[in-house]
Coordinates of C-alpha atoms and ligand atoms in Angstrom, one line a residue:
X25 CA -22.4 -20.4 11.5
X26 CA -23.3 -17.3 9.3
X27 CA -21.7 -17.7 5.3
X28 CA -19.6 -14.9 4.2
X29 CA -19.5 -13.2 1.2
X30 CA -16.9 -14.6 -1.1
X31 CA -15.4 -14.0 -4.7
X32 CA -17.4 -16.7 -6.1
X33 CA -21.0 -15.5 -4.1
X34 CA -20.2 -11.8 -5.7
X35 CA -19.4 -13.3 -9.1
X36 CA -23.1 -15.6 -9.3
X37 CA -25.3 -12.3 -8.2
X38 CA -23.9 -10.5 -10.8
X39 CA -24.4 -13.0 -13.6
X40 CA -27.6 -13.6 -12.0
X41 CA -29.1 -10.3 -11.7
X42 CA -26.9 -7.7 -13.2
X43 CA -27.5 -9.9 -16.9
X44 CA -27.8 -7.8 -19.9
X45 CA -26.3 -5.1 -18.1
X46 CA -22.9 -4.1 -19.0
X47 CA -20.7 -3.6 -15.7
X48 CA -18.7 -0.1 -16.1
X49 CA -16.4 0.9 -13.1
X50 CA -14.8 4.3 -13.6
X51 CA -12.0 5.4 -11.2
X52 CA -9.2 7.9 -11.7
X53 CA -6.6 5.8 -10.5
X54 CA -6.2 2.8 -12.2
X55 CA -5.8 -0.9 -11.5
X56 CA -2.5 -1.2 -12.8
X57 CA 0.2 0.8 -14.4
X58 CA 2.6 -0.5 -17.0
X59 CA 6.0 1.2 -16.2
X60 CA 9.3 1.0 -18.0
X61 CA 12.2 -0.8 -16.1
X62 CA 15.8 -2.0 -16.6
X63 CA 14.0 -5.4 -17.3
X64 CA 11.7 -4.5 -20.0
X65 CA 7.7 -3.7 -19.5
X66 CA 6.6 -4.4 -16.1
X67 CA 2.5 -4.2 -14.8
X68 CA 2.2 -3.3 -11.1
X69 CA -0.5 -2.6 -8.8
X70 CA 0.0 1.1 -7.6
X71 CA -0.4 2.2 -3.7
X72 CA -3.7 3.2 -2.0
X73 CA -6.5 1.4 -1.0
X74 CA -8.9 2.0 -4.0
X75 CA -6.8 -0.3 -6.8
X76 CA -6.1 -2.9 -3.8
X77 CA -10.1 -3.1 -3.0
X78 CA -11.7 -3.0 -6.2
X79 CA -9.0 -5.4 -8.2
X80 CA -10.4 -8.1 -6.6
X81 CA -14.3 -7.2 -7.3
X82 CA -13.6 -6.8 -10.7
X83 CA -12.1 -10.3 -11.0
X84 CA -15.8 -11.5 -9.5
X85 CA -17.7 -9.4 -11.8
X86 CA -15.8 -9.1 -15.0
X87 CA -16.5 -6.2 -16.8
X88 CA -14.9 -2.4 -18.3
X89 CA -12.7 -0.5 -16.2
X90 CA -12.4 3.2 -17.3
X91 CA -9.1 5.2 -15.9
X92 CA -6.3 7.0 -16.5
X93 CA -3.3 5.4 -17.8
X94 CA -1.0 7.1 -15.8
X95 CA 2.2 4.6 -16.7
X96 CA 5.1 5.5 -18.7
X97 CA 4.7 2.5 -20.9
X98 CA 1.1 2.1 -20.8
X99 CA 0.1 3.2 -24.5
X100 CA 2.5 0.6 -26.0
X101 CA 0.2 -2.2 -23.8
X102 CA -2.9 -1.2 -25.2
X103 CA -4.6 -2.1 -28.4
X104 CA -6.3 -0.2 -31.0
X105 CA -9.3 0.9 -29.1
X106 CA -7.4 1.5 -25.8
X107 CA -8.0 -1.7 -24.2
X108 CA -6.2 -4.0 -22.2
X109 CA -7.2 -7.1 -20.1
X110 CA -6.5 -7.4 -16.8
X111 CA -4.7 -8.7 -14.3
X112 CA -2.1 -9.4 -16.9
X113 CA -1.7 -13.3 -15.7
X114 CA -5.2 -14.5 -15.9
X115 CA -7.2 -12.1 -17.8
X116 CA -10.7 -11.4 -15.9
X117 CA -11.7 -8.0 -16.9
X118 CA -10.9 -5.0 -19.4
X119 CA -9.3 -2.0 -18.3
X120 CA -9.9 1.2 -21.0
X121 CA -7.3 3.4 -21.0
X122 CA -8.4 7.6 -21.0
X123 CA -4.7 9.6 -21.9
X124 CA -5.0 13.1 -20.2
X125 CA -2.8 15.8 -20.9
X126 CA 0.2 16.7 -18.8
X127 CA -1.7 20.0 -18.2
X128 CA -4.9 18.2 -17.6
X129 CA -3.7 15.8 -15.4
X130 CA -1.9 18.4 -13.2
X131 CA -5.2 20.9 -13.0
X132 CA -7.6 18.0 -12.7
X133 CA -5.8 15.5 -10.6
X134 CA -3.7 17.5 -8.3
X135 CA -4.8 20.7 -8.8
X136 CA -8.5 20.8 -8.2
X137 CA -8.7 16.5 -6.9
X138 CA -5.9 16.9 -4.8
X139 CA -5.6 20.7 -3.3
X140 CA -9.3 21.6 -3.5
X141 CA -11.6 18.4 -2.6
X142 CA -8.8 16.3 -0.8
X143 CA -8.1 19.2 1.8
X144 CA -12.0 20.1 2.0
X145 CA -13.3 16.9 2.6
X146 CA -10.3 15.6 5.5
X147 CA -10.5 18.3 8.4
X148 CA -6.2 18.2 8.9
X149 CA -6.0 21.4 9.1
X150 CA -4.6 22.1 5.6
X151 CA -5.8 24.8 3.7
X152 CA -7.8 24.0 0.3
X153 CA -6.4 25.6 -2.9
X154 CA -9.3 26.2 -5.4
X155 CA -8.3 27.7 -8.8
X156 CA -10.3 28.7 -11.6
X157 CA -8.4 27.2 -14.3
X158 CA -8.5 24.0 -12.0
X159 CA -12.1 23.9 -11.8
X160 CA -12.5 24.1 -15.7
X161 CA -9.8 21.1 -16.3
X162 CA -11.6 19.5 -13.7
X163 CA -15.3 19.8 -15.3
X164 CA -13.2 19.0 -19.3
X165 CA -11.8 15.6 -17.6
X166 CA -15.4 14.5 -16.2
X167 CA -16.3 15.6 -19.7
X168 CA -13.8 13.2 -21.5
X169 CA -14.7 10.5 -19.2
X170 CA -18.5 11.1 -19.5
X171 CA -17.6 10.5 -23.8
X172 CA -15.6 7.3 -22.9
X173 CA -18.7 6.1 -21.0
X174 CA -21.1 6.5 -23.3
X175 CA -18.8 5.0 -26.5
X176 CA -17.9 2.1 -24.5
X177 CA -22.1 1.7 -23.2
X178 CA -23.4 1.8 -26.8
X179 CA -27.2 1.9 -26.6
X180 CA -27.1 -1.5 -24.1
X181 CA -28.5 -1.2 -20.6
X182 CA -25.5 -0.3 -18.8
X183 CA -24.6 0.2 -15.1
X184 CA -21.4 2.8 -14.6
X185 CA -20.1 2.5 -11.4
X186 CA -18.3 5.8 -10.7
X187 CA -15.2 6.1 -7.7
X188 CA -14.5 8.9 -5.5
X189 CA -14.0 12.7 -5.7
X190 CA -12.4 12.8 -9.1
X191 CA -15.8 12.8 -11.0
X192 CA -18.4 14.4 -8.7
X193 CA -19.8 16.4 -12.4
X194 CA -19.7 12.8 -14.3
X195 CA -22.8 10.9 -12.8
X196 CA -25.2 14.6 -14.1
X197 CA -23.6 14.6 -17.6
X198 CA -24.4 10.5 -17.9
X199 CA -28.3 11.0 -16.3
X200 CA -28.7 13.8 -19.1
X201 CA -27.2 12.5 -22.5
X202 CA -28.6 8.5 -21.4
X203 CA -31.5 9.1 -18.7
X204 CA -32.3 5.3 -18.3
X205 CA -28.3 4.5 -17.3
X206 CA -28.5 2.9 -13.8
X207 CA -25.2 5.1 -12.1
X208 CA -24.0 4.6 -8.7
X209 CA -20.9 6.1 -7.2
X210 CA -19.2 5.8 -3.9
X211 CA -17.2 8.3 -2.1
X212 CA -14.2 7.0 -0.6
X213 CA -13.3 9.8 1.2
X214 CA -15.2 11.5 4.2
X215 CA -18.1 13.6 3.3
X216 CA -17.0 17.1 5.7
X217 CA -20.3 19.3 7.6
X218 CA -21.9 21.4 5.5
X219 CA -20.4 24.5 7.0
X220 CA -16.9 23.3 5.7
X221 CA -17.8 22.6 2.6
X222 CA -19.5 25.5 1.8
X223 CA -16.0 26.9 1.1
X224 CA -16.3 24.9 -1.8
X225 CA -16.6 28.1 -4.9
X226 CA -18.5 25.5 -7.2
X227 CA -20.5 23.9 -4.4
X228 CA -23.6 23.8 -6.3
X229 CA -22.5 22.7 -9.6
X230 CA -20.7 19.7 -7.5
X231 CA -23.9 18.9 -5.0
X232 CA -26.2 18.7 -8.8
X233 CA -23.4 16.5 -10.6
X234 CA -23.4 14.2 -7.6
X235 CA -27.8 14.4 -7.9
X236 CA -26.9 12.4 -10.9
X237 CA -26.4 9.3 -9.5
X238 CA -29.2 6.8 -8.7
X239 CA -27.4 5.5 -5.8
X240 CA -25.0 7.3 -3.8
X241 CA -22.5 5.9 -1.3
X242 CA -20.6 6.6 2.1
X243 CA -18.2 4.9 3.8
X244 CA -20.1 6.0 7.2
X245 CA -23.8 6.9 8.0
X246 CA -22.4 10.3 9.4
X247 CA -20.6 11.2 6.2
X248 CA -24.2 10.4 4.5
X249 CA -25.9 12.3 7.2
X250 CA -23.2 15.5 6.4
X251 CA -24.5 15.2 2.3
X252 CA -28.3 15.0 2.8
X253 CA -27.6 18.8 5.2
X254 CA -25.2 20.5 2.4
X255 CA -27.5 19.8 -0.3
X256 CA -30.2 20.8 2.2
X257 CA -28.7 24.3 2.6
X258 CA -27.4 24.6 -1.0
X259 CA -30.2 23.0 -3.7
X260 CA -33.6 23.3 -4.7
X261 CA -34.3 19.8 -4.4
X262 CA -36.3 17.8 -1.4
X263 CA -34.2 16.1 0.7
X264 CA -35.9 13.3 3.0
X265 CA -33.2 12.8 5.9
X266 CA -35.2 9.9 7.7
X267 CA -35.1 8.4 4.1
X268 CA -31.8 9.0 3.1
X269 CA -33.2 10.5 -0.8
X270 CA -32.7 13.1 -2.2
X271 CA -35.3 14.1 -5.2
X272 CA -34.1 16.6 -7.2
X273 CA -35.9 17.6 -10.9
X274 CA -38.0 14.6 -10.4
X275 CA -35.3 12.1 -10.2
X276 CA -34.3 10.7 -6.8
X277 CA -30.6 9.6 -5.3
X278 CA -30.6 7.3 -2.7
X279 CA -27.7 7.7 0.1
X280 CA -26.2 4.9 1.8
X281 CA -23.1 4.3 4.5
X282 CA -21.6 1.3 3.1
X283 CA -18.1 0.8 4.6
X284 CA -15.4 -0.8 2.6
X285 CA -13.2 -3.9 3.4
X286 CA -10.6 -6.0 1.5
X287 CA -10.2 -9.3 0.2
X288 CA -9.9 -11.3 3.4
X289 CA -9.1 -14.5 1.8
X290 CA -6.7 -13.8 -0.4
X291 CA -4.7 -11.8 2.3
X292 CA -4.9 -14.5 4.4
X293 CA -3.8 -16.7 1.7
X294 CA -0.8 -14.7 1.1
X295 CA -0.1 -14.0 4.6
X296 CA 0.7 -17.9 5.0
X297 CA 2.6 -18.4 1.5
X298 CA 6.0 -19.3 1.5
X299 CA 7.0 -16.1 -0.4
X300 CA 5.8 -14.0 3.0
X301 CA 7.9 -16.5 4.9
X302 CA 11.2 -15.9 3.5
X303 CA 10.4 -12.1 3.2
X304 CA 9.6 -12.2 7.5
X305 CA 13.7 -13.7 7.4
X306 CA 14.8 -10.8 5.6
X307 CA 13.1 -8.3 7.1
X308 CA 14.7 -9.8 10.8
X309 CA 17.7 -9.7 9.5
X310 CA 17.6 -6.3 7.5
X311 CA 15.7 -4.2 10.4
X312 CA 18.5 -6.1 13.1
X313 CA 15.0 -7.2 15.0
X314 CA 17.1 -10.3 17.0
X315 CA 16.4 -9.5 20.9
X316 CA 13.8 -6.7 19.7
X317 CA 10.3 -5.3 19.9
X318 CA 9.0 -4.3 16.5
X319 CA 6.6 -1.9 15.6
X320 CA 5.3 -0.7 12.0
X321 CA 3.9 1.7 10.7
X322 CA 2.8 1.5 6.5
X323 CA 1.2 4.8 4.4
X324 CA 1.1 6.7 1.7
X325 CA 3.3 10.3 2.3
X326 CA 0.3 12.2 2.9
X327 CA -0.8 14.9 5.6
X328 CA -3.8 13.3 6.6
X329 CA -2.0 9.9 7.5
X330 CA -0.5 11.7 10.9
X331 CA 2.9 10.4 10.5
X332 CA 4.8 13.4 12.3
X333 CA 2.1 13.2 15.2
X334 CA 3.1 9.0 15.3
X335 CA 7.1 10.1 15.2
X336 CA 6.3 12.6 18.2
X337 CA 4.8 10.2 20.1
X338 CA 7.3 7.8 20.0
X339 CA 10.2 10.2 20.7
X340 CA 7.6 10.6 24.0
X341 CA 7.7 7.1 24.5
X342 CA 11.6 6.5 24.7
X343 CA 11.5 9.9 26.7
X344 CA 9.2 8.3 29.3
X345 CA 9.7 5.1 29.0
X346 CA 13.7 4.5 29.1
X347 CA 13.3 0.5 29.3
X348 CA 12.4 0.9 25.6
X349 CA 15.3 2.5 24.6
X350 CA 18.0 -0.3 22.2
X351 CA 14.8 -2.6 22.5
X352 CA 12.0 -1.4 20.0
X353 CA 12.7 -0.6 16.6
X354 CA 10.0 1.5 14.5
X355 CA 9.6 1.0 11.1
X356 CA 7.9 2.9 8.7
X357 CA 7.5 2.5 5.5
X358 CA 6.0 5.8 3.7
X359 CA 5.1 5.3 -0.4
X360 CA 5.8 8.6 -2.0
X361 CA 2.4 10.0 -3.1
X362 CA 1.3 13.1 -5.1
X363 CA 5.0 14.2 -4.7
X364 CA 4.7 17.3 -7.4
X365 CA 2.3 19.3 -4.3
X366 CA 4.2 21.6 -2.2
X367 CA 1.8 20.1 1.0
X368 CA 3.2 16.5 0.0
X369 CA 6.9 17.9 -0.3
X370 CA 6.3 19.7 3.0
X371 CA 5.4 16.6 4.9
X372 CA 8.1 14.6 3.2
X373 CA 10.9 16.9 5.2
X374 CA 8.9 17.3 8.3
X375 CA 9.2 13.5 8.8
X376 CA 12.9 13.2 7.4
X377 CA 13.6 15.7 10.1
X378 CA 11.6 14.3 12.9
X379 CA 12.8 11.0 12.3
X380 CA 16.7 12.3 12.0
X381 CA 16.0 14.1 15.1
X382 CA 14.7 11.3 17.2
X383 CA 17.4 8.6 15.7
X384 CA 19.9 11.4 16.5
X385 CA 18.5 11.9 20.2
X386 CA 18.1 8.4 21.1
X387 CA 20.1 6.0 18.8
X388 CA 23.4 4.6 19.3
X389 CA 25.7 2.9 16.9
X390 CA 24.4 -0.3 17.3
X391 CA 20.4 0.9 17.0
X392 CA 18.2 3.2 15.1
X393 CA 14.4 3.6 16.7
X394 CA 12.8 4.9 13.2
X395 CA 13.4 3.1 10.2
X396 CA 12.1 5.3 7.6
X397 CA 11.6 3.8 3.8
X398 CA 10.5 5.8 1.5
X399 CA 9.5 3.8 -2.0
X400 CA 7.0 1.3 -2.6
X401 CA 7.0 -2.3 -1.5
X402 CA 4.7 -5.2 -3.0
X403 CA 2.4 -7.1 -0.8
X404 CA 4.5 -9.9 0.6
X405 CA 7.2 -7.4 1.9
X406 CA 4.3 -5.7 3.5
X407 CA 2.7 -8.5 5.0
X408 CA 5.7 -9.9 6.7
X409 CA 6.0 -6.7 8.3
X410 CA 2.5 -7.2 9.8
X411 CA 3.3 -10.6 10.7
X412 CA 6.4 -9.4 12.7
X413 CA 5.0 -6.6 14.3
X414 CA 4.2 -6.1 18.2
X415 CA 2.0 -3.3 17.3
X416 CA 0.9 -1.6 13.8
X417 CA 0.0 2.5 14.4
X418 CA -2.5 3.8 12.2
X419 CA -2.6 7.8 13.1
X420 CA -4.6 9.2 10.3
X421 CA -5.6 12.6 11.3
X422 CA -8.7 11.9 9.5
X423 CA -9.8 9.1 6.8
X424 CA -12.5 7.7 5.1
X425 CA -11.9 4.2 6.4
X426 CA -8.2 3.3 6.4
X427 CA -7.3 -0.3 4.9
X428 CA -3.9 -0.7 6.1
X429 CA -5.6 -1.4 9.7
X430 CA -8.4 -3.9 8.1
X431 CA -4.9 -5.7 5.9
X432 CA -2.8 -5.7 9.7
X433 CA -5.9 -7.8 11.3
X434 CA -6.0 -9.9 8.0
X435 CA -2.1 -10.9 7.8
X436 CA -2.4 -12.2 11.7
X437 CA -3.9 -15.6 11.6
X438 CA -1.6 -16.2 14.9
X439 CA -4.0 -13.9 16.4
X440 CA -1.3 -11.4 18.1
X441 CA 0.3 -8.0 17.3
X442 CA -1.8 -5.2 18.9
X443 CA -3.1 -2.5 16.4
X444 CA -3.6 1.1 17.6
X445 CA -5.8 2.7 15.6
X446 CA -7.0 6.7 15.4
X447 CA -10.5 7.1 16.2
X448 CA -10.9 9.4 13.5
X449 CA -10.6 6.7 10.8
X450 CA -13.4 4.8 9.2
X451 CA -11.9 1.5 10.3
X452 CA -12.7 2.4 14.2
X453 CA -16.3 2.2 13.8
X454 CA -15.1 -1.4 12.8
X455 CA -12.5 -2.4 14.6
X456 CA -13.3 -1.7 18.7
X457 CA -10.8 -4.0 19.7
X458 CA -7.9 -2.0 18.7
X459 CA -6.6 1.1 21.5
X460 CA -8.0 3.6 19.5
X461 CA -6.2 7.1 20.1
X462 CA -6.8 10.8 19.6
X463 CA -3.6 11.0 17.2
X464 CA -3.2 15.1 18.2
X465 CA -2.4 13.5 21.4
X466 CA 1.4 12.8 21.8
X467 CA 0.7 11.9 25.5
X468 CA -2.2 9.2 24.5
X469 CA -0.5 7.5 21.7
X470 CA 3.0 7.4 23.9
X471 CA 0.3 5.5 26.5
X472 CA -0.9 3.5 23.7
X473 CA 2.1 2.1 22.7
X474 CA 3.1 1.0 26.3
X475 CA 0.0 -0.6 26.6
X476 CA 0.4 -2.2 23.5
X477 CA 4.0 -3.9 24.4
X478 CA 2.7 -4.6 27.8
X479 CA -0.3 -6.4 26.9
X480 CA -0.6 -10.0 27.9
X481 CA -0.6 -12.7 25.7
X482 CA -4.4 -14.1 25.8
X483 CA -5.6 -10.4 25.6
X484 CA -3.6 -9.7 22.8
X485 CA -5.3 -12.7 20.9
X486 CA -9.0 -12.1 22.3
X487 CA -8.4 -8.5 20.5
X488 CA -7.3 -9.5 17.4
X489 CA -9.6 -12.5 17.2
X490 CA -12.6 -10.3 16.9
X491 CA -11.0 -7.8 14.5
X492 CA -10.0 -10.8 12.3
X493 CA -14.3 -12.2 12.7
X494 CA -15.1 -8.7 11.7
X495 CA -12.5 -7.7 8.4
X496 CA -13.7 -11.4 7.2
X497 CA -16.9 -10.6 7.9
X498 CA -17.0 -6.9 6.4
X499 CA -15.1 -8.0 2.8
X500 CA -14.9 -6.1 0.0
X501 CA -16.9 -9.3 -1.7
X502 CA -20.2 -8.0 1.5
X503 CA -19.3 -4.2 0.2
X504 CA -19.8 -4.7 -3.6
X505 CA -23.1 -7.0 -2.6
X506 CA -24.4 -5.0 -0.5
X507 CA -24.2 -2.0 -2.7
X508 CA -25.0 -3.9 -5.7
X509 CA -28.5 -5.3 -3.6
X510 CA -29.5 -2.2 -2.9
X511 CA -28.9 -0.7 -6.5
X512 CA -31.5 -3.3 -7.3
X513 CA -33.8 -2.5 -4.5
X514 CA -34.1 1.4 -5.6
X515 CA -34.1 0.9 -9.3
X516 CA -37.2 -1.3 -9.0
X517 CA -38.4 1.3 -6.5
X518 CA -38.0 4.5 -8.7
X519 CA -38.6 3.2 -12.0
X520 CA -41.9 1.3 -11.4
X521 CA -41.6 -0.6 -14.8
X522 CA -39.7 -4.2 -14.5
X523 CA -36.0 -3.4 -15.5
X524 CA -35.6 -7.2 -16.0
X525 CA -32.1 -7.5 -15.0
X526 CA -32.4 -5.6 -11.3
X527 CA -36.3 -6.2 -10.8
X528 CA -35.7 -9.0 -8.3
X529 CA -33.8 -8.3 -4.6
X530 CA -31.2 -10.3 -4.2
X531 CA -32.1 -12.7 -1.5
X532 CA -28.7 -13.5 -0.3
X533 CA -30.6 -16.6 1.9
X534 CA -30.3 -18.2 -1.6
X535 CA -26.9 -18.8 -1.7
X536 CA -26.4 -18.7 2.4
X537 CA -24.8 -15.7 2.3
X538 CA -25.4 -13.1 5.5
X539 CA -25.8 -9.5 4.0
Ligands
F6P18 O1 -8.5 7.3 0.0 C1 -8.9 8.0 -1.1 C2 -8.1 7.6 -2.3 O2 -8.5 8.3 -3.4 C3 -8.2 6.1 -2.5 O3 -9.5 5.9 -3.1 C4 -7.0 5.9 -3.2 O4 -6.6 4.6 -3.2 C5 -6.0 6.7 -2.5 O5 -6.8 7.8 -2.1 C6 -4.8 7.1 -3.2 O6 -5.0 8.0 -4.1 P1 -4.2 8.3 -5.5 O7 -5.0 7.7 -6.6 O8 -4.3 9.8 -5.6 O9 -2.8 7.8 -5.4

């Protein structure tokens, strides 16, 4: 049977071939937030799948995070440079802390991040906001980050490992203040066609910045097929699509799919602690589920998670499908997100009002169809849900890869609960078992979800069998090696010259691991 990667097969390739290099990751978000409560200081873990996924590989790698510290009590937990060590109960790794500006953060993060590059790069049909004054905050913050790098590098060989669309200038200003940095940077969001992102006002500037990078990755070969066009049709530079390079001023990116997962065994783990097993009891008893079916659905408030389109369909489902009706309860939970947008306070009221409408047309005093809960929840709340569920609905209109459906498979080690999945998600490519669904389609998804609640037994757990084999398979642990290999394999590639650290592949046979 093939090895998987695992936390300890992540953390021996990096002390074996990323030594002498210091291991930078820089994200926007960060991994957690110290917050103010009734209680005193509390640390937690905000939503979205970037903190989830990458926690975990910095525990394996050690290291210096660089983000914001967006938490109301985060500069009284940092010390005089900044710094504080992460997670708080077993310190693994250091997290530097970058203070922006209220006026910063709202031109750079949600102006220019959020209304510009979010809306470009998902096709859900909501119209990109790009402002002038955005686009200047937005080159000042990749600035300030770009100074934090290079303080906290020093003159050691350093590899900076950038995330997402928050700091597409930052890899360019590295490669020209330190040329012999080794910078990689993955996009977690989907790359759009060229023709779509030529909207973009500061295309060019964005395409060179990204030219910065030695290695550049996708979550899917289509997004990286999408790049390699736009900076065809935009750049002087030679792109070599069979190749996937890009060589631009006589330095070369590479550009690779490399598709992200979680940490399956600590899910699992989790998934069968006692703290998820009292949590399953309250959630029966608060959600009424006693002589019910259950099904969940669990995303941040955004526009491109398809939550009205899921609400629709299930209104069409208790329309069709009157059997249903004081039998299933839906519950979603949606965690406020970017709540200061007008797009993200539009969405907010279409779903209160869809799911008022539908509780009002169907429910009666004994039963609600849509639970609606609107805050955060930690991860055992979370993953009792997914162990109660009949079916989990992930409708995304459009999205890079989609974790909550890789985190429903992990949660299921009874090997049931149906997941219906949108085909326009990363995770599809992945996951063929689930009844994947055009989520425009109120007719298909209503058809999905009977199928779902109908479906027998043993085909319920041949499904979610081979989703399980594939999320343990496809770990975050595989991602970061995989990306981390191939980092080696280009940089001994490109520079020629043995960069002692990197100038070996990793020959994952070694440690009987599968790449
Ligand atoms: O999916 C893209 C992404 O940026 C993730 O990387 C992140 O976890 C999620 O969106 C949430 O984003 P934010 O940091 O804006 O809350």
């Amino acid at each position: 049977m093939l090895k998987v990667w695992r936390r300890e097969v992540l953390r021996e390739f990096v002390r074996t071939k990323l030594n002498g290099y210091r291991f930078i990751l820089v994200s926007n978000r960060e991994p957690f937030e110290h917050r103010h409560a009734s209680t005193g200081i509390n640390c937690v873990q905000p939503a979205g799948g970037l903190a989830s996924a990458l926690d975990p590989v910095m525990r394996a790698c050690g290291g210096l995070w660089i983000a914001h510290g967006s938490g109301d009590a985060d500069t009284q937990t940092v010390d005089k440079f900044d710094r504080v060590k992460l997670p708080p109960d077993d310190a693994q790794y250091t997290l530097r802390r970058v203070w922006l500006s209220k006026e910063e953060h709202e031109a750079h993060y949600l102006g220019l991040s959020n209304q510009g590059i979010w809306p470009l790069c998902h096709v859900a049909f909501t119209r990109p906001v790009f402002d002038a004054d955005d686009w200047q905050a937005y080159r000042r913050v990749n600035e300030r980050f770009a100074e934090t790098v290079l303080e906290e590098a020093g003159s050691d060989p350093a590899f900076v490992f950038i995330q997402d669309y928050h700091f597409a200038l930052l890899p360019r200003m590295l490669r020209n203040a330190r040329p012999n940095l080794v910078i990689a940077q993955f996009w977690h969001v989907p790359w759009p066609n060229s023709e779509v992102f030529n909207l973009f006002p500061w295309k060019d500037e964005i395409l060179d910045g990204l030219l910065g990078n030695d290695l550049l990755g996708f979550q899917l070969q289509h997004h990286c097929q999408n790049f390699l066009k736009t900076v065809d049709c935009s750049l002087e530079a030679r792109v070599d699509e069979s190749g996937s390079e890009i060589c631009r001023g006589g330095h070369s990116t590479h550009v690779r799919p490399f598709p992200i997962g979680i940490d399956f065994d600590a899910h699992a783990e989790l998934a069968d602690s006692d703290a998820v097993a009292n949590q399953t009891r309250r959630w029966r008893e608060e959600l009424s589920l006693k002589g019910k079916m259950l099904g969940i659905g669990i995303d941040r408030l955004d526009y491109t998670k398809g939550i009205p389109e899921r609400l629709r369909s299930l209104g069409r489902l208790l329309e069709m499908h009157p059997q249903y009706r004081g039998k299933l309860v839906f519950a979603q939970i949606a965690v406020p997100s970017r709540s200061s947008l007008p797009e993200y306070r539009n969405i907010e009221q279409e779903v209160d009002y869809l799911t008022a409408q539908i509780n009002r047309r169907w429910g009666t005093s004994s039963w609600r169809p849509i639970v609606l809960m609107k805050r955060n929840y930690n991860a055992s709340e979370m993953i009792a849900l997914h162990r109660l569920a009949d079916f989990c609905v992930v409708s995304s209109l459009h999205d890079g890869m989609n974790l909550v459906a890789k985190e429903f498979a992990a949660s299921r080690a009874d090997e049931d609960g149906v997941l219906v999945l949108s085909k326009f998600t990363g995770a599809a490519h992945e996951l063929k078992e689930a009844l994947q669904v055009n989520p425009f389609s109120v007719e298909e998804c209503a058809n999905a979800y009977r199928d779902a609640l109908t479906m027998q037994p043993d085909e319920r757990k041949r499904r979610m069998r081979k989703m399980r084999e594939s999320v343990e398979d496809n770990n975050v642990y595989r991602w970061a090696g995989k990306l981390l290999s191939e980092l080696a394999r280009v940089e001994t590639k490109e520079k020629q010259v043995p960069v002692s650290a990197l100038e070996t592949e990793f020959q994952p046979a070694a440690l009987g691991v599968a790449v």
